[in-house]
Tab-separated table of C-alpha atoms and ligand atoms in Angstrom:
chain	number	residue	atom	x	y	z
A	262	UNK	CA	-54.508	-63.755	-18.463
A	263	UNK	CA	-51.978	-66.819	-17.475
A	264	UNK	CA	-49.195	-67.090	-15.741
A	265	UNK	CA	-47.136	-67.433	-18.846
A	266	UNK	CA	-48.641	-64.132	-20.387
A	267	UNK	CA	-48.134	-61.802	-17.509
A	268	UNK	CA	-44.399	-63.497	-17.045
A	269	UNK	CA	-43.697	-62.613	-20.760
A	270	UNK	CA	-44.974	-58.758	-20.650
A	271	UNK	CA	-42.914	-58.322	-17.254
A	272	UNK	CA	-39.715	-60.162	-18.977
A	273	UNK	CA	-40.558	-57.447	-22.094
A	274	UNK	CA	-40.838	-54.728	-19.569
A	275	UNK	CA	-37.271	-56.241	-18.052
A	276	UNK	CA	-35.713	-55.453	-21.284
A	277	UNK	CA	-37.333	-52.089	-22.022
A	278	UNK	CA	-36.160	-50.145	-19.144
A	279	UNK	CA	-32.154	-48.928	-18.189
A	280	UNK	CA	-33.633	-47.974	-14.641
A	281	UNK	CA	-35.362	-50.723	-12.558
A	282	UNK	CA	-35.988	-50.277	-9.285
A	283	UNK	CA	-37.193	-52.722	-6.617
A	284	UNK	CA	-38.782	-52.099	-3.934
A	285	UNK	CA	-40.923	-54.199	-1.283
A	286	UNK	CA	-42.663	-54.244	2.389
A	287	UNK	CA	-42.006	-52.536	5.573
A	288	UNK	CA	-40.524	-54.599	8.830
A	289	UNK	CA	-38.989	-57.198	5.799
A	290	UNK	CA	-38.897	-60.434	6.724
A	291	UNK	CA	-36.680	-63.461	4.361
A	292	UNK	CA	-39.117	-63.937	1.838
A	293	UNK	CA	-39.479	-59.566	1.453
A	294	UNK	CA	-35.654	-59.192	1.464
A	295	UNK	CA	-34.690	-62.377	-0.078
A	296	UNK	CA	-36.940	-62.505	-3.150
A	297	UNK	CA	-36.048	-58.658	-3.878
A	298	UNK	CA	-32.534	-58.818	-3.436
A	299	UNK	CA	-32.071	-62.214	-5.142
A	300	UNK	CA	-33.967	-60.482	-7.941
A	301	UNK	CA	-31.951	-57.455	-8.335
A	302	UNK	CA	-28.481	-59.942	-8.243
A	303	UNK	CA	-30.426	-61.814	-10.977
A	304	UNK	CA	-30.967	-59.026	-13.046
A	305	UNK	CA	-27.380	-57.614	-12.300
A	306	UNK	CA	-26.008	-60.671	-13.662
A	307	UNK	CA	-28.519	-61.158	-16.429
A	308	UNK	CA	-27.809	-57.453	-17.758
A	309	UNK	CA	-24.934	-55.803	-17.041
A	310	UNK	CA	-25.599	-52.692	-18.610
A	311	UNK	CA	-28.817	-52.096	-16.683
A	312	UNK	CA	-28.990	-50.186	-13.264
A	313	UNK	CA	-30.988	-52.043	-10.866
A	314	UNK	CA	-31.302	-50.896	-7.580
A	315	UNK	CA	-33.114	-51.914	-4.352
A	316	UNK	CA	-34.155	-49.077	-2.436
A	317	UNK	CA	-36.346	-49.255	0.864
A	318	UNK	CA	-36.661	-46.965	4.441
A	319	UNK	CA	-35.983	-50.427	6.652
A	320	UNK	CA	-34.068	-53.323	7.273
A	321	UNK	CA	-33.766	-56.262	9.248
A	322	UNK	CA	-30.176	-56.822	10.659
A	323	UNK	CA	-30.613	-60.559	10.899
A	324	UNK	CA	-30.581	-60.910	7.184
A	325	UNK	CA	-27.736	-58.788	6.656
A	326	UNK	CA	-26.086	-62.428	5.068
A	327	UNK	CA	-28.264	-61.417	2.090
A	328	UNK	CA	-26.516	-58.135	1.047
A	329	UNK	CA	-27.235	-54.400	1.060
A	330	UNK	CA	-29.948	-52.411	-0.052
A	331	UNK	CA	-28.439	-49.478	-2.121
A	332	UNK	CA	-28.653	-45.744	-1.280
A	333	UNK	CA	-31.338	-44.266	-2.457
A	334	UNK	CA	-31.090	-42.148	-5.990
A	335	UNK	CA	-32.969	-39.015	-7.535
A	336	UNK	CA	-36.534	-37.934	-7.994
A	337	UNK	CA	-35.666	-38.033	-11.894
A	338	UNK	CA	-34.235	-41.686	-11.523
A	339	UNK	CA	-37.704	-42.668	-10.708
A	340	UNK	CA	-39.222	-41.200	-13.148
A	341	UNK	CA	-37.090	-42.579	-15.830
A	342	UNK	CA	-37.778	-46.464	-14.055
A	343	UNK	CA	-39.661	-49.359	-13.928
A	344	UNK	CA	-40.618	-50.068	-10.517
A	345	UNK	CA	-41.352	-53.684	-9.071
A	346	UNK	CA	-42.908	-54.029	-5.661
A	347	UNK	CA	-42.480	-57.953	-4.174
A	348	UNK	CA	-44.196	-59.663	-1.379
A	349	UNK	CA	-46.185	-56.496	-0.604
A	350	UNK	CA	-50.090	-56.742	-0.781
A	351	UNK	CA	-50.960	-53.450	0.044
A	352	UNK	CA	-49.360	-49.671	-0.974
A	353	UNK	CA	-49.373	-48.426	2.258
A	354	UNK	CA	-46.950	-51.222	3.322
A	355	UNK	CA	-44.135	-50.374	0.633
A	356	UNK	CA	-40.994	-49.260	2.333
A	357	UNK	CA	-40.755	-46.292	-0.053
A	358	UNK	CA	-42.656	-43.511	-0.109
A	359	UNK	CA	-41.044	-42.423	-3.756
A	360	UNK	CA	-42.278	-45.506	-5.703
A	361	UNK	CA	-45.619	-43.558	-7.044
A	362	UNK	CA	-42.724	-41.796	-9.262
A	363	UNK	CA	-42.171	-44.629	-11.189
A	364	UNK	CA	-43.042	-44.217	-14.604
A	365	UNK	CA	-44.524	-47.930	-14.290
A	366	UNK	CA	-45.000	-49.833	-11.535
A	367	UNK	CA	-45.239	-54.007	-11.472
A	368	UNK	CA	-46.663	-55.910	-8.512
A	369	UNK	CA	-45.289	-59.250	-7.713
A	370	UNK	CA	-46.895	-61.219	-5.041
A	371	UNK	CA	-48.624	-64.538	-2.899
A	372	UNK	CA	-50.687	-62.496	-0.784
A	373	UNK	CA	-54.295	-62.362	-0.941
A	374	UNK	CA	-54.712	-60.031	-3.399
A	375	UNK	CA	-56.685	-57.175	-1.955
A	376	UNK	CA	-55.080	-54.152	-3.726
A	377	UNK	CA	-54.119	-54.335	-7.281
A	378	UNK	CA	-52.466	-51.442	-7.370
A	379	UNK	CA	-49.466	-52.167	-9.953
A	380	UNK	CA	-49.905	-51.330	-13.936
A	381	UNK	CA	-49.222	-55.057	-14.332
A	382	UNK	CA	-50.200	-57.418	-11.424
A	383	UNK	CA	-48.515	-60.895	-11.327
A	384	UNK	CA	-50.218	-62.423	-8.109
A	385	UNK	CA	-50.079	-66.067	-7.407
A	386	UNK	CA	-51.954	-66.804	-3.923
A	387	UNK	CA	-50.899	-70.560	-4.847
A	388	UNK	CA	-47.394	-69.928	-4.149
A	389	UNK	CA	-45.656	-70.271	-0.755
A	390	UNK	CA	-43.418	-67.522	-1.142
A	391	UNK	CA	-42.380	-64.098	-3.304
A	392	UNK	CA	-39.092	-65.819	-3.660
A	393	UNK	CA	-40.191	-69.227	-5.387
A	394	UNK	CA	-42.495	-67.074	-7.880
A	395	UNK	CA	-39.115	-65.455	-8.802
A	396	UNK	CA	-37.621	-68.771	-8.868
A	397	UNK	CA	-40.162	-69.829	-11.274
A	398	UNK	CA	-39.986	-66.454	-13.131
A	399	UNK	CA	-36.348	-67.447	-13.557
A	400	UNK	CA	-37.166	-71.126	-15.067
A	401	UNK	CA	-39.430	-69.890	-17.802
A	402	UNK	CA	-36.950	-67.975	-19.259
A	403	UNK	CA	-33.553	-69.995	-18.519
A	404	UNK	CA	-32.258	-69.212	-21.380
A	405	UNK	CA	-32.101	-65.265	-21.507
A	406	UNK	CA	-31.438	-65.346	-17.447
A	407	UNK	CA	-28.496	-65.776	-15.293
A	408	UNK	CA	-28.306	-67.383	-11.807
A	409	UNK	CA	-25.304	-66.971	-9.475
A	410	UNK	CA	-24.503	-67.365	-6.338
A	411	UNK	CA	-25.983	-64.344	-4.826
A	412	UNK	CA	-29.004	-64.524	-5.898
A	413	UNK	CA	-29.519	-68.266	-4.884
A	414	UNK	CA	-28.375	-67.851	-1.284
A	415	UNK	CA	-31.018	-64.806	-1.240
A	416	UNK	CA	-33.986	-66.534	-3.268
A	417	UNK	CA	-33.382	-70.174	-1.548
A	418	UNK	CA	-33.528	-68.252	1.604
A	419	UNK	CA	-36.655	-66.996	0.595
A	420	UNK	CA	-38.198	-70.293	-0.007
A	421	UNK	CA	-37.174	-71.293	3.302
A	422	UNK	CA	-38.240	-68.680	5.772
A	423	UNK	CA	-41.895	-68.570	3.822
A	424	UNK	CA	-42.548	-72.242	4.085
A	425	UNK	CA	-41.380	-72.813	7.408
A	426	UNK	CA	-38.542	-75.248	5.945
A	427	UNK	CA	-40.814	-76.929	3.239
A	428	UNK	CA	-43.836	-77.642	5.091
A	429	UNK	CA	-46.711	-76.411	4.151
A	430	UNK	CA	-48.934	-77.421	1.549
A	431	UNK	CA	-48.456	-74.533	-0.620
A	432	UNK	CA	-45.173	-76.151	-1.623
A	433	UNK	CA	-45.108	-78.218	-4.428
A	434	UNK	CA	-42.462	-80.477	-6.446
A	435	UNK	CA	-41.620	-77.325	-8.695
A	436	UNK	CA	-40.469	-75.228	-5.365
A	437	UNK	CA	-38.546	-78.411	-4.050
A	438	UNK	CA	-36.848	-78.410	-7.214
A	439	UNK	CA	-35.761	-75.112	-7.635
A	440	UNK	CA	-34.518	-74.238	-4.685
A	441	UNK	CA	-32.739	-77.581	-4.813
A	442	UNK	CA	-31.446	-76.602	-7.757
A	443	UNK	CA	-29.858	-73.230	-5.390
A	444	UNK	CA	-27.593	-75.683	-4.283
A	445	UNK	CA	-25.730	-76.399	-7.125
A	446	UNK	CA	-24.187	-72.870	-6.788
A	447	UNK	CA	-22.744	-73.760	-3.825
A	448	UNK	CA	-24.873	-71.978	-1.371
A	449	UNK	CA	-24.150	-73.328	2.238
A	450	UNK	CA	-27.593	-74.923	4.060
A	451	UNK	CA	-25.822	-74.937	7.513
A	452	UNK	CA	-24.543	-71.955	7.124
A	453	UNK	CA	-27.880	-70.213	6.363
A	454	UNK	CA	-30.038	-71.863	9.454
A	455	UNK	CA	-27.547	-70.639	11.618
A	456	UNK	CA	-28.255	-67.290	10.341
A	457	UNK	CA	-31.771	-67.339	10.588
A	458	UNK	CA	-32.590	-69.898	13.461
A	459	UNK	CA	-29.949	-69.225	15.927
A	460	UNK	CA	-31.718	-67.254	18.875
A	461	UNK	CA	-30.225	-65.314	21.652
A	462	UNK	CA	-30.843	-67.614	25.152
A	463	UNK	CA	-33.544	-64.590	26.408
A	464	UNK	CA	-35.754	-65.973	23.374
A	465	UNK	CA	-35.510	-69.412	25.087
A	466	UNK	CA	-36.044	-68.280	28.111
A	467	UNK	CA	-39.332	-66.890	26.776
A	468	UNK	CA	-40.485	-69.642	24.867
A	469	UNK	CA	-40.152	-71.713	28.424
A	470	UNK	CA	-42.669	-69.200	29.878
A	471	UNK	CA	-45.000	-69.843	26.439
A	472	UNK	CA	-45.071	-73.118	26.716
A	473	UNK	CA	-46.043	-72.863	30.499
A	474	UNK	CA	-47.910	-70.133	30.504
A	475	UNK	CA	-50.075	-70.447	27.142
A	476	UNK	CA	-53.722	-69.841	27.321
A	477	UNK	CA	-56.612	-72.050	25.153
A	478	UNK	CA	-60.100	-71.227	24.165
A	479	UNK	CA	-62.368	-73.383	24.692
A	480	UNK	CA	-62.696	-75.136	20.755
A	481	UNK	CA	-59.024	-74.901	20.995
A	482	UNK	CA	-57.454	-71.873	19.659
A	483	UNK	CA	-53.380	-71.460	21.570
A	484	UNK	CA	-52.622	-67.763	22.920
A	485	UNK	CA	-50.420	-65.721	24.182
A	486	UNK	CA	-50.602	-62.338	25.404
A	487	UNK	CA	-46.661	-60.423	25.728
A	488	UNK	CA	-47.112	-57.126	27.521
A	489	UNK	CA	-44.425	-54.584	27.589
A	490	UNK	CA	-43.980	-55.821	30.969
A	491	UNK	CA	-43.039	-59.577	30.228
A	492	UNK	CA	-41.096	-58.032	26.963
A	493	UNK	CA	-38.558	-55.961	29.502
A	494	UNK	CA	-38.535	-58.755	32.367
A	495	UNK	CA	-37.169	-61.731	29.578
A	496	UNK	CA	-35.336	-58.675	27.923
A	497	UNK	CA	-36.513	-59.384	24.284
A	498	UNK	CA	-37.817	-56.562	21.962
A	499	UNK	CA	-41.262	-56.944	20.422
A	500	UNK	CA	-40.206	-58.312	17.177
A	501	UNK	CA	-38.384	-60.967	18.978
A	502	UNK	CA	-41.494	-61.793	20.682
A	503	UNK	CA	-43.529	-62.051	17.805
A	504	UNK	CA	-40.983	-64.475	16.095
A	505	UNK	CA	-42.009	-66.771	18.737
A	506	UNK	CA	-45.531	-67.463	17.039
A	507	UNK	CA	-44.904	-70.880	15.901
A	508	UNK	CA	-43.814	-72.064	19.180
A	509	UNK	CA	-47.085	-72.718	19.211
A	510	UNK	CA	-47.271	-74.863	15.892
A	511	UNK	CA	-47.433	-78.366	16.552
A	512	UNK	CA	-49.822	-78.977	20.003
A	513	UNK	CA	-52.597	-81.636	18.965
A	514	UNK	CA	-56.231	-80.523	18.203
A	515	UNK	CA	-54.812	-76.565	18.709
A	516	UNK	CA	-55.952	-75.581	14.933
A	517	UNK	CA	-54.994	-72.193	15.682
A	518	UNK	CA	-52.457	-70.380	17.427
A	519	UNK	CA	-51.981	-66.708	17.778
A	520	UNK	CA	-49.392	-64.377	19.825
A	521	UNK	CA	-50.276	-60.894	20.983
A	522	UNK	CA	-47.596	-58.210	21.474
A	523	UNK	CA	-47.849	-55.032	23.333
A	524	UNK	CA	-46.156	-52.457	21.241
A	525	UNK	CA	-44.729	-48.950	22.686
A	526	UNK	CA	-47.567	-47.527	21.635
A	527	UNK	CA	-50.077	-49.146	23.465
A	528	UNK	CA	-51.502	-50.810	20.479
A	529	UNK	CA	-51.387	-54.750	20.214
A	530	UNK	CA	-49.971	-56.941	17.080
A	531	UNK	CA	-51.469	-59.708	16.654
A	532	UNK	CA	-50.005	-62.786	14.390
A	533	UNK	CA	-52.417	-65.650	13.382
A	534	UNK	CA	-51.414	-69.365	12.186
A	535	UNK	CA	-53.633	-72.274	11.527
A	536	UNK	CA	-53.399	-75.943	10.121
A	537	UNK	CA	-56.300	-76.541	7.437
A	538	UNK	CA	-59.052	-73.595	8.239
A	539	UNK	CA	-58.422	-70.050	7.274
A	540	UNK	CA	-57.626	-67.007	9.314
A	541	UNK	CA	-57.064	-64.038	6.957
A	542	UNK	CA	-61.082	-63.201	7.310
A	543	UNK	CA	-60.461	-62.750	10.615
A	544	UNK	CA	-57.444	-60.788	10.283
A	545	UNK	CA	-59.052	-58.480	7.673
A	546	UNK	CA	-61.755	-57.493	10.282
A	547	UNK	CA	-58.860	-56.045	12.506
A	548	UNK	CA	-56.890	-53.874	10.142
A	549	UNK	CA	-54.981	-56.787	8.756
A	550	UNK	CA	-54.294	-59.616	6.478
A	551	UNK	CA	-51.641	-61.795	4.560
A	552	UNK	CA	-52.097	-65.390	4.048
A	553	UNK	CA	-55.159	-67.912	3.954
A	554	UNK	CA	-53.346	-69.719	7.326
A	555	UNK	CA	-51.078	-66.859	8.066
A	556	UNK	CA	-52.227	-63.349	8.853
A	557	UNK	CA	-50.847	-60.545	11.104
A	558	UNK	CA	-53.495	-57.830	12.254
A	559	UNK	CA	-53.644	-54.758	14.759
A	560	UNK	CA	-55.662	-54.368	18.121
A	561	UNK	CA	-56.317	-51.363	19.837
A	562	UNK	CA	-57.368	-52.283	23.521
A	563	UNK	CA	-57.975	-55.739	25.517
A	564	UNK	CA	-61.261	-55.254	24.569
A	565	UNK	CA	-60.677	-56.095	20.650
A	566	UNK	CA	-58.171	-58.423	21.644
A	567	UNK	CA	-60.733	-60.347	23.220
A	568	UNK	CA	-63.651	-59.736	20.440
A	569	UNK	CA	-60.918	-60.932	17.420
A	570	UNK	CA	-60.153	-64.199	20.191
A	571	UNK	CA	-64.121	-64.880	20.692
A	572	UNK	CA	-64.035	-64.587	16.785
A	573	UNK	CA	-61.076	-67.283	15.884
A	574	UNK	CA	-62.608	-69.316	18.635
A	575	UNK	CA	-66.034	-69.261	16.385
A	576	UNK	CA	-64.496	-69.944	13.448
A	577	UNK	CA	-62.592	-73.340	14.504
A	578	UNK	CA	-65.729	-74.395	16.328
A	579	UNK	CA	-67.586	-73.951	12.852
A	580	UNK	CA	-64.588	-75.709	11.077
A	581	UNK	CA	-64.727	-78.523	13.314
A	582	UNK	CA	-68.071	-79.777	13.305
A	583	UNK	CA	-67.441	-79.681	9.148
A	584	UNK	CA	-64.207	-81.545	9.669
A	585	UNK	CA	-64.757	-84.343	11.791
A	586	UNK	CA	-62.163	-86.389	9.855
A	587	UNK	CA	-59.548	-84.372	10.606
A	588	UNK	CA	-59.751	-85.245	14.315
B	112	MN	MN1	-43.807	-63.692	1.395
């Protein structure tokens, strides 16, 4: 089916239902909580008479600018609503265990699509974020939808955190001009960085020790490894940690960069970023996935660590000697 098909039967489904709930992923980042609560403000504004709500188990404080989740309602709400699950690829990564209640469910997301586990499934690995497929679920049907202010600071937002500012080359001229377009409702740009790219000075202090202390494989893969031990000594949590990923983003021939993180539990997240070659295969191998060039994954022991390392190391040796150009 196309793109303007599945838009239509969820915009039918939109109208059908008095409930809607939405839900979407665990540890939320800006394009989770932004495309999901700029979609409920849409539909709030678009029908007034509808209860939308968006109900999930976490939260990240950072993004409080974007509004409030809303308590969470009855066993028979469910079942009386449509459900619709953003930026989540998998079940198991909804943050809400009450979503299988729904009396429909509708999956809305740019991740690989490994799990198609919605009654209607509008995936679009072409787009950079959750929030600019809303955005462009908003354009094609202009006319019956309303935009405020709300939901432009939360879907703009969106756009933002999931492109890294614009630039990567998922983003085309249709995502530059919508979320321009965000602007016109008076949405402040300053304003929102400082929200989400202020840091504390510990997180500096850290990224100083990254950027002395990084490691390099020998076909040029970037690493870092955070133990709990680093994590209490620069006083950062291990979220905070992993944010620091991209500090790693622009060193010359370093395709690939990945960061590590000790967690309480022993275990070891791992996040993966790349210019031009893939990295979700390698991320799938380790309980993980996400994006073609950005993947998150789980390793149990130094020993896996160093097997998934030896792997992405592989990988942009292969890529290399097929890319010569590139260099
Ligand atoms: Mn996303």
């Amino acid at each position: 089916m196309n793109s303007i098909d599945i838009k239509t039967q969820i915009f039918n489904k939109i109208k059908e239902y008095e409930h809607i709930i939405i839900l979407r992923h665990q540890r939320p980042d800006g394009d989770c909580i932004g495309s999901a609560l700029g979609l409920k403000a849409l539909l709030r504004e678009s029908f007034p008479k509808k209860k939308i709500y968006s109900i999930a188990d976490d939260w990240s404080e950072y993004l409080s600018f974007l509004g409030n989740d809303d308590a969470e309602v009855s066993i028979e709400i469910y079942k009386k609503s449509l459900i619709i699950v953003l930026d989540t690829a998998t079940k198991n990564r909804i943050s809400n265990n009450n979503y299988s209640f729904g009396k429909e469910l509708i999956k809305i997301d740019h991740h690989i699509n490994v799990e198609p586990y919605g009654d209607i499934n509008y995936v679009r690995e072409d787009m950079p974020a959750t929030a600019a497929m809303i955005l462009d679920f908003y354009d094609s049907f202009r006319d019956e939808l309303k935009m405020n202010y709300t939901a432009a600071v939360c879907l703009f937002t969106g756009v933002v955190t999931d492109t890294g500012r614009f630039k990567y080359s998922s983003v085309n001229s249709n995502t530059m001009k919508l979320a321009g377009e965000m602007l016109d409702y008076g949405i402040d740009i300053e304003k929102i960085y400082a929200r989400l790219y202020l840091r504390d000075e510990s997180s500096f202090k850290l990224k100083g020790y990254i950027y002395n202390k990084f490691k390099s494989t020998e076909n040029g893969v970037a690493y870092m490894f955070f133990s709990r031990r680093i994590q209490k000594r620069f006083g950062v949590s291990a979220s905070e940690a992993s944010a620091l990923v991209n500090s790693l983003d622009s060193i010359k021939n370093k395709l690939m960069w990945i960061i590590f993180v000790e967690q309480e539990d022993k275990t070891i997240r791992v996040r993966l970023r790349s210019r031009f070659v893939r990295v979700v295969e390698i991320a799938q191998k380790y309980n993980g996935g996400g994006h073609a060039q950005a993947s998150g994954a789980t390793v149990n022991n130094k020993k896996e660590l160093k097997a998934l390392l030896k792997e992405a190391d592989q990988t942009l040796k292969a890529f290399k000697k097929e890319h010569q150009d590139l260099f």
